[in-house]
Short mmCIF file of C-alpha atoms in Angstrom, two decimals:
data_model
loop_
_atom_site.label_atom_id
_atom_site.label_comp_id
_atom_site.label_asym_id
_atom_site.label_seq_id
_atom_site.Cartn_x
_atom_site.Cartn_y
_atom_site.Cartn_z
CA MET A 252 124.60 166.46 6.89
CA ASP A 253 122.90 163.20 7.87
CA TYR A 254 119.30 162.97 6.93
CA GLN A 255 118.94 159.41 8.24
CA ALA A 256 118.07 160.35 11.78
CA GLY A 257 114.96 158.07 11.86
CA LYS A 258 117.13 155.12 10.89
CA LEU A 259 119.64 155.94 13.57
CA LYS A 260 116.94 156.31 16.13
CA ASP A 261 115.58 152.91 15.22
CA ARG A 262 118.98 151.33 15.32
CA ARG A 263 119.72 152.89 18.79
CA LEU A 264 116.31 151.72 19.99
CA LYS A 265 117.12 148.15 18.79
CA GLU A 266 120.57 148.26 20.57
CA LEU A 267 119.15 149.60 23.77
CA THR A 268 116.25 147.08 23.73
CA SER A 269 118.72 144.13 23.34
CA GLN A 270 120.92 145.60 26.11
CA LEU A 271 117.89 145.91 28.43
CA ASP A 272 116.85 142.31 27.50
CA ARG A 273 120.34 141.16 28.66
CA ILE A 274 119.97 142.96 31.92
CA ASN A 275 116.40 141.47 32.30
CA SER A 276 117.79 137.97 31.81
CA ASP A 277 120.62 138.59 34.31
CA PHE A 278 118.06 139.82 36.82
CA SER A 279 115.83 136.77 36.25
CA GLY A 280 118.75 134.52 36.98
CA LYS A 281 119.57 136.14 40.41
CA ASN A 282 119.02 133.87 43.43
CA GLU A 283 116.94 136.50 45.26
CA PHE A 284 114.20 136.25 42.57
CA LYS A 285 114.24 132.35 42.16
CA GLU A 286 111.09 131.89 44.29
CA ARG A 287 108.98 133.88 42.00
CA ASP A 288 107.04 132.45 39.12
CA PRO A 289 109.31 132.67 36.15
CA VAL A 290 106.48 133.58 33.63
CA GLU A 291 105.04 136.16 35.83
CA PHE A 292 108.51 137.61 36.67
CA CYS A 293 109.51 137.84 32.93
CA ALA A 294 106.20 139.70 32.19
CA LEU A 295 106.92 142.06 35.15
CA LEU A 296 110.43 142.73 33.79
CA GLN A 297 109.07 143.28 30.33
CA SER A 298 106.54 145.91 31.65
CA PHE A 299 109.41 147.66 33.49
CA LYS A 300 111.51 147.63 30.31
CA GLU A 301 108.61 149.20 28.37
CA GLN A 302 108.10 151.82 31.12
CA PHE A 303 111.83 152.62 31.24
CA LEU A 304 111.98 153.09 27.34
CA GLN A 305 108.98 155.32 27.55
CA PHE A 306 110.65 157.58 29.98
CA ASP A 307 114.19 157.52 28.34
CA GLU A 308 113.41 159.88 25.55
CA ASP A 309 116.88 160.21 24.14
CA LEU A 310 117.64 156.52 24.21
CA SER A 311 120.77 157.10 26.20
CA GLY A 312 120.15 154.15 28.60
CA ASP A 313 119.33 156.22 31.47
CA ILE A 314 116.77 158.71 32.71
CA ASN A 315 118.26 162.08 33.40
CA LEU A 316 116.92 165.14 35.27
CA VAL A 317 115.10 166.53 32.32
CA GLU A 318 113.50 163.26 31.36
CA LEU A 319 112.37 162.69 34.88
CA GLY A 320 110.91 166.04 35.06
CA ARG A 321 108.91 165.44 31.79
CA MET A 322 107.79 162.02 32.98
CA MET A 323 106.53 163.53 36.22
CA GLU A 324 104.60 166.21 34.35
CA LYS A 325 103.08 163.60 31.98
CA ILE A 326 101.67 161.59 34.95
CA GLY A 327 100.37 164.74 36.61
CA GLN A 328 102.87 164.92 39.41
CA PRO A 329 105.16 167.93 38.47
CA LYS A 330 108.16 168.35 40.78
CA ASN A 331 110.63 171.23 41.15
CA LEU A 332 114.42 170.83 40.49
CA LEU A 333 115.32 170.18 44.02
CA GLU A 334 112.74 167.37 44.38
CA LEU A 335 113.84 165.79 41.08
CA LYS A 336 117.46 165.89 42.28
CA LYS A 337 116.40 164.16 45.52
CA MET A 338 114.53 161.43 43.65
CA ILE A 339 117.50 160.68 41.50
CA ALA A 340 119.88 160.75 44.44
CA GLU A 341 117.63 158.29 46.25
CA ILE A 342 118.03 155.71 43.46
CA ASP A 343 121.30 156.47 41.63
CA SER A 344 123.97 153.93 42.73
CA THR A 345 126.63 155.22 40.31
CA ASN A 346 126.48 158.89 41.35
CA SER A 347 126.11 159.84 37.72
CA GLY A 348 123.04 162.11 38.30
CA ALA A 349 120.84 159.79 36.19
CA ILE A 350 118.78 156.65 36.75
CA THR A 351 120.22 153.62 34.92
CA TYR A 352 118.05 150.69 34.09
CA ILE A 353 119.75 148.58 36.72
CA ASP A 354 118.91 151.28 39.30
CA PHE A 355 115.36 151.43 38.03
CA LEU A 356 114.91 147.64 38.29
CA THR A 357 116.57 147.57 41.76
CA MET A 358 114.19 150.29 42.84
CA MET A 359 111.10 148.51 41.46
CA LEU A 360 111.92 145.10 42.62
CA GLY A 361 113.73 145.88 45.96
CA GLY A 362 112.12 146.32 49.30
CA LYS A 363 113.26 149.98 49.72
CA THR A 364 110.44 152.42 49.28
CA THR A 365 111.32 155.46 47.33
CA VAL A 366 109.23 158.45 46.23
CA LEU A 367 109.45 157.55 42.63
CA LYS A 368 108.51 153.89 43.20
CA LEU A 369 105.44 155.05 45.06
CA ILE A 370 104.32 157.42 42.32
CA LEU A 371 104.87 154.86 39.55
CA MET A 372 103.00 152.19 41.52
CA PHE A 373 100.16 154.64 42.19
CA GLU A 374 100.01 155.49 38.51
CA LYS A 375 99.85 151.86 37.52
CA LYS A 376 97.05 151.22 39.92
CA LYS A 377 95.30 154.30 38.78
CA GLY A 378 95.64 153.11 35.14
CA GLU A 379 94.18 149.66 35.97
CA THR A 380 91.11 151.20 37.73
CA CYS A 381 90.58 153.53 34.66
CA LEU A 382 90.27 150.47 32.48
CA LEU A 383 87.44 149.13 34.62
CA LYS A 384 85.35 152.22 34.22
CA PRO A 385 82.77 152.13 31.47
CA ARG A 386 83.77 154.27 28.47
CA GLY A 387 81.57 156.27 26.09
CA PRO A 388 78.31 157.90 26.54
CA PRO A 389 75.89 156.30 29.15
CA PRO A 390 73.12 154.16 27.81
CA ARG A 391 69.94 155.84 26.86
CA ARG A 392 67.15 155.46 29.43
CA SER A 393 63.41 155.75 29.06
CA LEU A 394 60.81 156.77 31.56
CA GLU A 395 59.76 153.11 31.96
CA SER A 396 63.18 152.12 33.19
CA LEU A 397 63.22 154.62 36.00
CA PRO A 398 62.22 153.31 39.50
#
């Protein structure tokens, strides 16, 4: 029996991270993205990598049906099985029934609008606006400060 599951998971995470970094460097070298600012584009790819790693719970290198369902529930957009299958079929270029990182990048960077891309972009914008809202209790007011 192997009691070193944490170490194996860490090793798998490092392997997957380096694999995704190689894919990012391949994408940044593509001609279709040459006109973009290299620093901004690398930061964008890094944010996509972090987002993908967050959704890929089993560190398999792809987002399967169960992981996509959990992801949609976490962001408050639960979908039924048929909707999840349609979302994967819309993106999956290998017909494997899962979203690979290359498919994920192609979806996020490409011009084609997919349901998943719209949801993720909406959640990103929603997260940015939440950061602008003041946090904590409102400041105390006295009668003199009222109009």
